[in-house]
PDB file of C-alpha atoms in Angstrom:
ATOM      1  CA  MET T   1      95.060 262.116 107.014  1.00 49.00           C
ATOM      2  CA  ARG T   2      95.130 263.006 110.405  1.00 46.00           C
ATOM      3  CA  ARG T   3      94.209 259.924 110.801  1.00 46.00           C
ATOM      4  CA  VAL T   4      96.999 258.122 109.142  1.00 45.00           C
ATOM      5  CA  LEU T   5      98.790 260.750 111.010  1.00 45.00           C
ATOM      6  CA  ALA T   6      97.564 259.815 114.863  1.00 45.00           C
ATOM      7  CA  ALA T   7      98.111 256.116 113.727  1.00 44.00           C
ATOM      8  CA  LEU T   8     102.054 256.599 113.100  1.00 45.00           C
ATOM      9  CA  ALA T   9     102.463 258.740 116.057  1.00 42.00           C
ATOM     10  CA  ALA T  10     101.061 255.941 117.910  1.00 40.00           C
ATOM     11  CA  GLY T  11     103.714 253.464 116.710  1.00 40.00           C
ATOM     12  CA  ALA T  12     106.616 255.708 118.123  1.00 37.00           C
ATOM     13  CA  PHE T  13     109.900 253.150 118.569  1.00 33.00           C
ATOM     14  CA  LEU T  14     111.540 253.490 122.399  1.00 30.00           C
ATOM     15  CA  VAL T  15     115.027 254.044 121.656  1.00 33.00           C
ATOM     16  CA  THR T  16     118.351 252.997 124.419  1.00 32.00           C
ATOM     17  CA  VAL T  17     118.933 256.136 126.095  1.00 32.00           C
ATOM     18  CA  SER T  18     117.199 259.032 126.696  1.00 29.00           C
ATOM     19  CA  ALA T  19     118.314 263.240 126.409  1.00 29.00           C
ATOM     20  CA  CYS T  20     119.964 264.967 128.473  1.00 29.00           C
ATOM     21  CA  GLY T  21     119.723 267.943 126.646  1.00 31.00           C
ATOM     22  CA  SER T  22     119.053 269.443 123.269  1.00 33.00           C
ATOM     23  CA  SER T  23     119.816 272.887 121.616  1.00 34.00           C
ATOM     24  CA  GLY T  24     116.208 273.172 120.953  1.00 36.00           C
ATOM     25  CA  ASP T  25     112.677 271.505 121.710  1.00 37.00           C
ATOM     26  CA  SER T  26     109.736 271.431 120.143  1.00 34.00           C
ATOM     27  CA  THR T  27     107.095 273.899 121.130  1.00 33.00           C
ATOM     28  CA  GLY T  28     107.399 277.690 119.016  1.00 35.00           C
ATOM     29  CA  SER T  29     107.306 278.295 115.519  1.00 38.00           C
ATOM     30  CA  ASP T  30     105.992 275.651 113.565  1.00 42.00           C
ATOM     31  CA  LYS T  31     108.047 277.190 110.677  1.00 55.00           C
ATOM     32  CA  ALA T  32     111.777 277.661 109.696  1.00 62.00           C
ATOM     33  CA  SER T  33     112.483 282.048 110.270  1.00 59.00           C
ATOM     34  CA  SER T  34     115.489 283.682 108.129  1.00 57.00           C
ATOM     35  CA  SER T  35     116.775 286.721 109.709  1.00 55.00           C
ATOM     36  CA  GLY T  36     119.640 287.742 108.825  1.00 58.00           C
ATOM     37  CA  GLY T  37     121.493 285.907 106.427  1.00 81.00           C
ATOM     38  CA  THR T  38     120.849 282.566 108.016  1.00 91.00           C
ATOM     39  CA  THR T  39     117.491 280.008 108.648  1.00 96.00           C
ATOM     40  CA  LYS T  40     117.337 278.003 111.008  1.00 96.00           C
ATOM     41  CA  VAL T  41     115.256 275.088 110.627  1.00 97.00           C
ATOM     42  CA  LYS T  42     114.099 273.044 112.881  1.00 97.00           C
ATOM     43  CA  VAL T  43     115.165 268.548 112.869  1.00 97.00           C
ATOM     44  CA  GLY T  44     113.292 266.279 114.562  1.00 96.00           C
ATOM     45  CA  VAL T  45     115.772 263.726 116.251  1.00 93.00           C
ATOM     46  CA  ILE T  46     116.692 260.253 117.897  1.00 85.00           C
ATOM     47  CA  PRO T  47     119.139 260.565 121.076  1.00 84.00           C
ATOM     48  CA  ILE T  48     120.603 257.761 120.264  1.00 84.00           C
ATOM     49  CA  VAL T  49     123.973 257.650 118.250  1.00 89.00           C
ATOM     50  CA  ASP T  50     122.799 257.378 114.218  1.00 92.00           C
ATOM     51  CA  VAL T  51     122.794 261.130 114.407  1.00 94.00           C
ATOM     52  CA  ALA T  52     125.901 261.512 115.656  1.00 95.00           C
ATOM     53  CA  PRO T  53     127.016 263.097 112.181  1.00 97.00           C
ATOM     54  CA  LEU T  54     124.538 266.416 112.176  1.00 98.00           C
ATOM     55  CA  TYR T  55     125.883 266.457 116.041  1.00 97.00           C
ATOM     56  CA  LEU T  56     128.901 266.561 114.780  1.00 97.00           C
ATOM     57  CA  GLY T  57     128.863 268.746 111.674  1.00 98.00           C
ATOM     58  CA  GLN T  58     126.729 271.681 113.602  1.00 97.00           C
ATOM     59  CA  GLU T  59     130.172 271.429 115.941  1.00 97.00           C
ATOM     60  CA  LYS T  60     132.555 271.789 113.107  1.00 98.00           C
ATOM     61  CA  GLY T  61     130.274 274.441 111.675  1.00 98.00           C
ATOM     62  CA  PHE T  62     128.548 272.777 107.713  1.00 98.00           C
ATOM     63  CA  PHE T  63     125.806 273.867 109.046  1.00 98.00           C
ATOM     64  CA  LYS T  64     126.184 277.480 109.854  1.00 97.00           C
ATOM     65  CA  LYS T  65     128.480 277.250 106.461  1.00 97.00           C
ATOM     66  CA  GLN T  66     125.250 276.441 104.321  1.00 97.00           C
ATOM     67  CA  GLY T  67     123.390 279.478 106.364  1.00 97.00           C
ATOM     68  CA  LEU T  68     121.766 277.546 107.914  1.00 98.00           C
ATOM     69  CA  GLU T  69     121.438 277.934 112.166  1.00 97.00           C
ATOM     70  CA  LEU T  70     119.449 273.800 114.185  1.00 96.00           C
ATOM     71  CA  GLU T  71     116.947 273.178 116.381  1.00 96.00           C
ATOM     72  CA  VAL T  72     117.267 269.800 117.730  1.00 95.00           C
ATOM     73  CA  SER T  73     114.103 268.700 118.786  1.00 93.00           C
ATOM     74  CA  LEU T  74     114.623 265.402 120.761  1.00 86.00           C
ATOM     75  CA  ALA T  75     111.254 262.976 120.073  1.00 80.00           C
ATOM     76  CA  GLN T  76     111.238 258.959 121.350  1.00 64.00           C
ATOM     77  CA  GLY T  77     111.300 257.263 118.020  1.00 68.00           C
ATOM     78  CA  GLY T  78     111.429 257.633 113.918  1.00 68.00           C
ATOM     79  CA  ALA T  79     107.755 256.857 113.590  1.00 70.00           C
ATOM     80  CA  ALA T  80     106.813 260.180 115.995  1.00 79.00           C
ATOM     81  CA  ILE T  81     109.143 262.091 114.185  1.00 91.00           C
ATOM     82  CA  VAL T  82     106.705 261.162 110.937  1.00 92.00           C
ATOM     83  CA  PRO T  83     103.666 263.283 111.623  1.00 92.00           C
ATOM     84  CA  ALA T  84     105.884 266.221 113.112  1.00 94.00           C
ATOM     85  CA  VAL T  85     107.129 266.326 109.421  1.00 96.00           C
ATOM     86  CA  ALA T  86     104.277 266.191 108.439  1.00 94.00           C
ATOM     87  CA  SER T  87     102.216 268.406 109.782  1.00 94.00           C
ATOM     88  CA  GLY T  88     105.353 271.460 110.025  1.00 95.00           C
ATOM     89  CA  GLN T  89     105.783 271.377 112.897  1.00 95.00           C
ATOM     90  CA  TYR T  90     110.320 270.222 111.924  1.00 97.00           C
ATOM     91  CA  GLN T  91     111.325 270.850 108.613  1.00 98.00           C
ATOM     92  CA  PHE T  92     113.413 268.035 108.344  1.00 98.00           C
ATOM     93  CA  GLY T  93     114.060 264.632 110.755  1.00 97.00           C
ATOM     94  CA  PHE T  94     115.523 261.415 111.573  1.00 96.00           C
ATOM     95  CA  SER T  95     113.119 258.130 110.819  1.00 94.00           C
ATOM     96  CA  ASN T  96     113.987 254.555 109.876  1.00 94.00           C
ATOM     97  CA  SER T  97     113.436 252.937 106.303  1.00 96.00           C
ATOM     98  CA  THR T  98     110.053 250.757 107.709  1.00 95.00           C
ATOM     99  CA  SER T  99     108.790 253.487 109.114  1.00 93.00           C
ATOM    100  CA  LEU T 100     108.946 256.056 105.589  1.00 95.00           C
ATOM    101  CA  MET T 101     108.298 253.232 103.689  1.00 96.00           C
ATOM    102  CA  ILE T 102     105.237 252.528 105.740  1.00 95.00           C
ATOM    103  CA  ALA T 103     104.858 256.588 105.698  1.00 94.00           C
ATOM    104  CA  GLN T 104     104.284 256.246 101.736  1.00 94.00           C
ATOM    105  CA  SER T 105     102.426 253.981 101.952  1.00 95.00           C
ATOM    106  CA  ASN T 106      99.851 255.875 103.432  1.00 94.00           C
ATOM    107  CA  ASN T 107     100.247 258.532 101.082  1.00 93.00           C
ATOM    108  CA  VAL T 108     101.452 260.879 104.075  1.00 94.00           C
ATOM    109  CA  PRO T 109     103.903 263.424 101.843  1.00 94.00           C
ATOM    110  CA  VAL T 110     107.402 263.162 103.085  1.00 96.00           C
ATOM    111  CA  LYS T 111     110.591 263.173 100.778  1.00 97.00           C
ATOM    112  CA  VAL T 112     113.639 261.491 101.746  1.00 98.00           C
ATOM    113  CA  VAL T 113     116.260 264.076 101.381  1.00 97.00           C
ATOM    114  CA  SER T 114     119.500 262.770 102.529  1.00 96.00           C
ATOM    115  CA  ASN T 115     121.012 259.223 103.782  1.00 96.00           C
ATOM    116  CA  GLY T 116     121.444 258.411 107.685  1.00 96.00           C
ATOM    117  CA  ILE T 117     122.444 255.581 108.694  1.00 96.00           C
ATOM    118  CA  ALA T 118     124.129 252.077 107.407  1.00 97.00           C
ATOM    119  CA  SER T 119     124.920 248.650 108.446  1.00 97.00           C
ATOM    120  CA  THR T 120     128.370 248.244 109.079  1.00 96.00           C
ATOM    121  CA  GLY T 121     128.056 245.140 105.930  1.00 96.00           C
ATOM    122  CA  VAL T 122     129.287 242.774 108.056  1.00 97.00           C
ATOM    123  CA  GLN T 123     128.362 239.309 110.087  1.00 96.00           C
ATOM    124  CA  GLY T 124     129.561 239.355 113.729  1.00 96.00           C
ATOM    125  CA  LYS T 125     130.234 243.534 113.744  1.00 96.00           C
ATOM    126  CA  ASP T 126     127.260 244.861 113.439  1.00 97.00           C
ATOM    127  CA  PHE T 127     125.822 247.869 115.231  1.00 94.00           C
ATOM    128  CA  GLY T 128     122.599 245.861 115.687  1.00 95.00           C
ATOM    129  CA  ALA T 129     122.822 242.194 116.769  1.00 98.00           C
ATOM    130  CA  LEU T 130     120.002 239.558 117.598  1.00 98.00           C
ATOM    131  CA  THR T 131     121.432 238.080 121.170  1.00 98.00           C
ATOM    132  CA  VAL T 132     121.435 234.697 124.304  1.00 98.00           C
ATOM    133  CA  LYS T 133     121.965 235.167 127.013  1.00 97.00           C
ATOM    134  CA  GLY T 134     125.688 233.633 127.439  1.00 96.00           C
ATOM    135  CA  ASP T 135     124.370 230.105 128.843  1.00 96.00           C
ATOM    136  CA  SER T 136     121.286 229.725 126.245  1.00 97.00           C
ATOM    137  CA  SER T 137     120.698 226.288 124.751  1.00 97.00           C
ATOM    138  CA  ILE T 138     120.105 228.855 121.226  1.00 98.00           C
ATOM    139  CA  LYS T 139     123.015 228.863 118.317  1.00 97.00           C
ATOM    140  CA  SER T 140     120.753 230.164 116.061  1.00 98.00           C
ATOM    141  CA  ALA T 141     118.615 231.965 114.407  1.00 98.00           C
ATOM    142  CA  ASP T 142     115.967 228.810 113.209  1.00 98.00           C
ATOM    143  CA  GLN T 143     116.302 228.063 116.565  1.00 98.00           C
ATOM    144  CA  LEU T 144     113.795 230.358 118.144  1.00 98.00           C
ATOM    145  CA  GLU T 145     110.559 228.600 117.189  1.00 98.00           C
ATOM    146  CA  GLY T 146     108.285 229.104 119.709  1.00 98.00           C
ATOM    147  CA  LYS T 147     110.673 231.430 121.529  1.00 98.00           C
ATOM    148  CA  LYS T 148     110.578 235.294 122.695  1.00 98.00           C
ATOM    149  CA  VAL T 149     112.086 237.216 120.929  1.00 98.00           C
ATOM    150  CA  ALA T 150     112.260 241.388 122.039  1.00 97.00           C
ATOM    151  CA  ILE T 151     112.320 243.764 119.159  1.00 95.00           C
ATOM    152  CA  ASN T 152     111.674 247.384 119.734  1.00 88.00           C
ATOM    153  CA  THR T 153     108.818 248.008 117.908  1.00 85.00           C
ATOM    154  CA  LEU T 154     105.753 244.816 116.357  1.00 90.00           C
ATOM    155  CA  LYS T 155     105.277 245.413 111.923  1.00 91.00           C
ATOM    156  CA  ASN T 156     108.751 247.111 111.730  1.00 91.00           C
ATOM    157  CA  ILE T 157     111.911 247.235 110.499  1.00 94.00           C
ATOM    158  CA  ASN T 158     114.169 245.096 114.029  1.00 95.00           C
ATOM    159  CA  GLU T 159     110.831 242.420 113.206  1.00 96.00           C
ATOM    160  CA  THR T 160     112.007 242.270 109.446  1.00 97.00           C
ATOM    161  CA  ALA T 161     115.318 241.831 109.897  1.00 98.00           C
ATOM    162  CA  VAL T 162     114.830 239.084 112.778  1.00 98.00           C
ATOM    163  CA  ARG T 163     112.630 237.248 110.814  1.00 98.00           C
ATOM    164  CA  GLU T 164     114.683 237.486 107.973  1.00 98.00           C
ATOM    165  CA  SER T 165     117.913 235.584 109.577  1.00 98.00           C
ATOM    166  CA  VAL T 166     115.390 232.689 110.433  1.00 98.00           C
ATOM    167  CA  ARG T 167     113.896 232.151 107.331  1.00 97.00           C
ATOM    168  CA  LYS T 168     118.488 232.017 105.817  1.00 97.00           C
ATOM    169  CA  ALA T 169     118.881 229.834 109.242  1.00 98.00           C
ATOM    170  CA  GLY T 170     116.072 227.732 107.984  1.00 98.00           C
ATOM    171  CA  GLY T 171     113.299 228.696 110.583  1.00 98.00           C
ATOM    172  CA  ASP T 172     109.500 229.007 110.212  1.00 98.00           C
ATOM    173  CA  PRO T 173     109.673 232.809 111.576  1.00 97.00           C
ATOM    174  CA  ASP T 174     106.089 232.392 111.454  1.00 97.00           C
ATOM    175  CA  LYS T 175     107.064 230.668 115.451  1.00 98.00           C
ATOM    176  CA  VAL T 176     108.615 232.874 116.582  1.00 98.00           C
ATOM    177  CA  LYS T 177     107.029 235.103 119.509  1.00 98.00           C
ATOM    178  CA  PHE T 178     107.853 238.717 118.697  1.00 98.00           C
ATOM    179  CA  VAL T 179     107.291 240.816 121.956  1.00 97.00           C
ATOM    180  CA  GLU T 180     106.827 244.360 121.978  1.00 93.00           C
ATOM    181  CA  LEU T 181     110.506 246.210 124.924  1.00 91.00           C
ATOM    182  CA  ALA T 182     112.615 248.880 124.617  1.00 86.00           C
ATOM    183  CA  PHE T 183     115.687 249.469 123.613  1.00 87.00           C
ATOM    184  CA  ASP T 184     117.024 249.327 127.276  1.00 84.00           C
ATOM    185  CA  GLN T 185     115.339 247.340 129.300  1.00 90.00           C
ATOM    186  CA  MET T 186     116.201 244.580 127.067  1.00 94.00           C
ATOM    187  CA  PRO T 187     119.268 244.203 129.231  1.00 93.00           C
ATOM    188  CA  ALA T 188     117.755 243.353 132.854  1.00 95.00           C
ATOM    189  CA  ALA T 189     114.536 241.232 130.607  1.00 97.00           C
ATOM    190  CA  LEU T 190     117.618 238.814 128.355  1.00 97.00           C
ATOM    191  CA  ASP T 191     119.896 238.453 132.007  1.00 95.00           C
ATOM    192  CA  SER T 192     117.011 237.869 133.731  1.00 96.00           C
ATOM    193  CA  GLY T 193     115.385 234.651 131.419  1.00 96.00           C
ATOM    194  CA  GLN T 194     112.033 237.120 130.691  1.00 97.00           C
ATOM    195  CA  ILE T 195     112.872 236.531 127.220  1.00 98.00           C
ATOM    196  CA  ASP T 196     115.096 234.474 125.286  1.00 98.00           C
ATOM    197  CA  ALA T 197     116.395 236.559 122.296  1.00 98.00           C
ATOM    198  CA  ALA T 198     116.850 239.878 121.982  1.00 98.00           C
ATOM    199  CA  MET T 199     116.884 241.943 118.802  1.00 97.00           C
ATOM    200  CA  VAL T 200     119.484 245.378 120.700  1.00 94.00           C
ATOM    201  CA  VAL T 201     121.328 248.084 118.505  1.00 91.00           C
ATOM    202  CA  GLU T 202     124.098 250.370 120.165  1.00 87.00           C
ATOM    203  CA  PRO T 203     124.880 251.219 122.397  1.00 84.00           C
ATOM    204  CA  ALA T 204     122.734 248.314 124.111  1.00 87.00           C
ATOM    205  CA  LEU T 205     124.388 246.177 122.174  1.00 93.00           C
ATOM    206  CA  ALA T 206     127.261 247.194 123.525  1.00 89.00           C
ATOM    207  CA  THR T 207     125.801 246.734 127.449  1.00 88.00           C
ATOM    208  CA  VAL T 208     123.655 243.151 126.993  1.00 93.00           C
ATOM    209  CA  LYS T 209     127.763 242.141 125.641  1.00 93.00           C
ATOM    210  CA  SER T 210     128.934 243.247 129.097  1.00 90.00           C
ATOM    211  CA  GLN T 211     126.174 241.275 130.814  1.00 93.00           C
ATOM    212  CA  GLY T 212     127.895 237.893 128.963  1.00 95.00           C
ATOM    213  CA  ALA T 213     125.138 237.578 125.897  1.00 97.00           C
ATOM    214  CA  ARG T 214     126.091 235.918 122.400  1.00 97.00           C
ATOM    215  CA  GLU T 215     124.833 237.514 119.473  1.00 98.00           C
ATOM    216  CA  ILE T 216     123.894 233.991 117.298  1.00 98.00           C
ATOM    217  CA  ALA T 217     122.552 237.031 113.750  1.00 98.00           C
ATOM    218  CA  SER T 218     122.494 239.728 113.054  1.00 98.00           C
ATOM    219  CA  PRO T 219     119.972 240.901 111.215  1.00 98.00           C
ATOM    220  CA  LEU T 220     120.107 243.703 109.738  1.00 98.00           C
ATOM    221  CA  VAL T 221     123.272 242.353 107.672  1.00 98.00           C
ATOM    222  CA  ASP T 222     120.513 239.838 106.489  1.00 98.00           C
ATOM    223  CA  VAL T 223     118.617 241.861 105.075  1.00 98.00           C
ATOM    224  CA  ALA T 224     120.542 243.363 102.327  1.00 97.00           C
ATOM    225  CA  PRO T 225     124.471 244.514 102.377  1.00 89.00           C
ATOM    226  CA  ASN T 226     125.383 248.044 103.728  1.00 93.00           C
ATOM    227  CA  LEU T 227     121.609 247.889 104.797  1.00 98.00           C
ATOM    228  CA  THR T 228     119.970 251.397 104.252  1.00 98.00           C
ATOM    229  CA  VAL T 229     118.469 251.944 107.929  1.00 97.00           C
ATOM    230  CA  ALA T 230     117.630 254.832 108.238  1.00 96.00           C
ATOM    231  CA  MET T 231     117.753 258.296 106.053  1.00 97.00           C
ATOM    232  CA  TYR T 232     116.856 262.705 106.687  1.00 98.00           C
ATOM    233  CA  PHE T 233     113.690 263.471 105.440  1.00 98.00           C
ATOM    234  CA  THR T 234     111.365 266.127 105.126  1.00 98.00           C
ATOM    235  CA  SER T 235     107.329 266.754 103.464  1.00 97.00           C
ATOM    236  CA  THR T 236     107.445 267.364 100.142  1.00 96.00           C
ATOM    237  CA  SER T 237     105.299 270.422 100.240  1.00 96.00           C
ATOM    238  CA  TYR T 238     108.492 272.076 102.095  1.00 97.00           C
ATOM    239  CA  GLU T 239     110.990 270.780  99.639  1.00 97.00           C
ATOM    240  CA  GLN T 240     108.309 272.284  96.989  1.00 96.00           C
ATOM    241  CA  GLN T 241     108.681 276.214  98.298  1.00 97.00           C
ATOM    242  CA  ASN T 242     111.967 275.880 100.457  1.00 97.00           C
ATOM    243  CA  ALA T 243     113.787 274.101  97.398  1.00 97.00           C
ATOM    244  CA  ALA T 244     116.900 276.148  98.091  1.00 97.00           C
ATOM    245  CA  VAL T 245     117.278 275.798 101.743  1.00 97.00           C
ATOM    246  CA  VAL T 246     116.272 271.826 101.387  1.00 98.00           C
ATOM    247  CA  LYS T 247     120.092 271.871  98.623  1.00 97.00           C
ATOM    248  CA  LYS T 248     121.372 273.549 101.171  1.00 97.00           C
ATOM    249  CA  PHE T 249     120.876 270.883 104.691  1.00 98.00           C
ATOM    250  CA  GLN T 250     121.749 268.336 102.217  1.00 97.00           C
ATOM    251  CA  ALA T 251     124.616 269.831 101.193  1.00 97.00           C
ATOM    252  CA  ALA T 252     125.799 270.756 105.009  1.00 98.00           C
ATOM    253  CA  LEU T 253     124.600 266.686 105.565  1.00 97.00           C
ATOM    254  CA  ALA T 254     126.402 265.007 103.009  1.00 97.00           C
ATOM    255  CA  GLU T 255     130.137 266.480 104.432  1.00 98.00           C
ATOM    256  CA  SER T 256     129.088 266.016 107.924  1.00 98.00           C
ATOM    257  CA  LEU T 257     128.243 262.008 107.034  1.00 97.00           C
ATOM    258  CA  ALA T 258     131.674 261.892 105.488  1.00 97.00           C
ATOM    259  CA  TYR T 259     133.639 263.777 108.097  1.00 97.00           C
ATOM    260  CA  ALA T 260     131.831 261.381 111.157  1.00 97.00           C
ATOM    261  CA  ASP T 261     133.037 258.200 108.669  1.00 93.00           C
ATOM    262  CA  ALA T 262     136.537 259.383 108.479  1.00 95.00           C
ATOM    263  CA  HIS T 263     137.007 260.540 112.084  1.00 96.00           C
ATOM    264  CA  PRO T 264     135.344 258.011 114.729  1.00 95.00           C
ATOM    265  CA  ASP T 265     136.844 259.192 117.576  1.00 93.00           C
ATOM    266  CA  GLU T 266     134.947 262.544 117.261  1.00 95.00           C
ATOM    267  CA  ALA T 267     131.270 260.685 116.499  1.00 94.00           C
ATOM    268  CA  ARG T 268     131.736 258.773 119.629  1.00 92.00           C
ATOM    269  CA  GLN T 269     132.516 261.856 121.794  1.00 91.00           C
ATOM    270  CA  ILE T 270     129.948 263.954 120.430  1.00 93.00           C
ATOM    271  CA  VAL T 271     127.547 261.405 121.037  1.00 89.00           C
ATOM    272  CA  THR T 272     128.024 262.689 124.932  1.00 87.00           C
ATOM    273  CA  THR T 273     127.001 265.619 124.655  1.00 90.00           C
ATOM    274  CA  TYR T 274     123.006 264.730 123.499  1.00 87.00           C
ATOM    275  CA  THR T 275     122.592 261.248 125.517  1.00 83.00           C
ATOM    276  CA  LYS T 276     123.729 259.630 129.021  1.00 81.00           C
ATOM    277  CA  ILE T 277     125.794 256.982 127.957  1.00 80.00           C
ATOM    278  CA  PRO T 278     128.349 256.199 129.967  1.00 82.00           C
ATOM    279  CA  ALA T 279     132.027 256.761 128.866  1.00 80.00           C
ATOM    280  CA  ALA T 280     132.999 252.871 129.260  1.00 82.00           C
ATOM    281  CA  VAL T 281     130.361 251.632 127.122  1.00 83.00           C
ATOM    282  CA  LEU T 282     130.363 254.252 124.774  1.00 85.00           C
ATOM    283  CA  ALA T 283     133.828 252.863 123.756  1.00 88.00           C
ATOM    284  CA  LYS T 284     133.043 249.401 123.543  1.00 88.00           C
ATOM    285  CA  VAL T 285     130.206 250.861 120.896  1.00 91.00           C
ATOM    286  CA  THR T 286     130.152 249.956 117.051  1.00 93.00           C
ATOM    287  CA  LEU T 287     129.811 253.071 115.231  1.00 95.00           C
ATOM    288  CA  PRO T 288     127.316 252.222 112.037  1.00 95.00           C
ATOM    289  CA  ALA T 289     128.630 253.035 108.694  1.00 95.00           C
ATOM    290  CA  TRP T 290     127.267 255.959 107.362  1.00 96.00           C
ATOM    291  CA  PRO T 291     128.191 256.369 103.285  1.00 94.00           C
ATOM    292  CA  ALA T 292     126.922 259.556 101.400  1.00 92.00           C
ATOM    293  CA  ASP T 293     124.188 257.922  99.802  1.00 94.00           C
ATOM    294  CA  PRO T 294     121.221 255.675 100.573  1.00 96.00           C
ATOM    295  CA  ASP T 295     121.760 251.729  98.475  1.00 97.00           C
ATOM    296  CA  ARG T 296     119.182 251.636  96.142  1.00 97.00           C
ATOM    297  CA  ALA T 297     119.183 248.046  96.485  1.00 97.00           C
ATOM    298  CA  SER T 298     119.469 247.594 100.505  1.00 98.00           C
ATOM    299  CA  LEU T 299     116.606 249.350 100.616  1.00 98.00           C
ATOM    300  CA  ASP T 300     114.190 247.434  97.851  1.00 97.00           C
ATOM    301  CA  ALA T 301     115.630 244.172  99.522  1.00 97.00           C
ATOM    302  CA  LEU T 302     114.060 245.708 102.906  1.00 98.00           C
ATOM    303  CA  GLU T 303     110.512 247.248 100.689  1.00 97.00           C
ATOM    304  CA  LYS T 304     110.136 243.348  98.932  1.00 96.00           C
ATOM    305  CA  LEU T 305     111.245 241.820 103.134  1.00 96.00           C
ATOM    306  CA  GLY T 306     108.490 244.412 104.149  1.00 96.00           C
ATOM    307  CA  GLN T 307     105.682 243.625 101.794  1.00 95.00           C
ATOM    308  CA  ASP T 308     105.543 239.342 102.484  1.00 93.00           C
ATOM    309  CA  ASP T 309     105.298 240.713 106.395  1.00 91.00           C
ATOM    310  CA  GLY T 310     102.253 242.430 105.594  1.00 92.00           C
ATOM    311  CA  LEU T 311     103.762 245.849 106.669  1.00 93.00           C
ATOM    312  CA  PHE T 312     102.095 248.231 103.759  1.00 93.00           C
ATOM    313  CA  LYS T 313      98.190 248.308 102.786  1.00 87.00           C
ATOM    314  CA  THR T 314      99.938 249.068  99.520  1.00 92.00           C
ATOM    315  CA  ALA T 315     103.138 249.098  98.072  1.00 93.00           C
ATOM    316  CA  PRO T 316     105.573 251.775  99.125  1.00 96.00           C
ATOM    317  CA  ASP T 317     106.401 254.047  95.306  1.00 96.00           C
ATOM    318  CA  LEU T 318     109.887 254.462  96.223  1.00 97.00           C
ATOM    319  CA  ASP T 319     111.019 256.285  93.566  1.00 96.00           C
ATOM    320  CA  LYS T 320     108.812 259.351  94.782  1.00 95.00           C
ATOM    321  CA  LEU T 321     109.606 258.638  98.689  1.00 97.00           C
ATOM    322  CA  LEU T 322     113.960 258.699  97.470  1.00 96.00           C
ATOM    323  CA  PRO T 323     115.839 261.867  96.305  1.00 90.00           C
TER     324      PRO T 323
END
């Protein structure tokens, strides 16, 4: 198990922005503490637009109403958060769906407790896109055969999504040259011609567009309508031993997701409290969808594509992973 957790941590993907602060760090007690009717829990997240509902819910008092005090710890990627939650360093975490499936297929004891984010489901208007330089001759995903395409992590959700866009356009994804590059390095690499295309998510997507880049596909939409891209989770042991706390966290997060979805301007504003995203860029960012529940059909499609791409040694059991 230690080897599996170490491997997951090593596969952590880089994010587009760096944190300028949080309400906590990864040091201190490994267990949630409780005093005066309030339970403090550590939550591992990534400092990107996706987790705005968590911060918004904290500001609005939704977690406090449930008797919870959040200690938010910032990590570089969802793959790094998985072992931290499994080992008890955090009580809850946020990770992309494919990383959670990989963990489950490797018998890492994690359990999804809530939806995180979803694609908008609209081609050309999603928070993630496959982009090329403005003057590139590439017009569609099938023309990426033999080309260098940047993704933030090899053999994870974005590679699966790009491969599906290439297939749907009539191309052979096995002929694409995938290169691993941090999201925040993609705009410069694309502009300089170091890469031919980049699979970027917000706010890097807004940045490449400001440089004149064009979208040629919406890979997350190509995987499935309303794709569940990431979710919040805990360890199976924590869920079993602290069922009441988990239910309170779920209730507070459900209220937070609904509020963020209904108040996009407030969701944008809260992002400035935990990232260094410039206001001018943030105003142009396409927000993800924050539905209440994971979309099982979309996760089934993502799992099938992951199996086709050889991401899992054994097929993940979604019935055990999902709530």
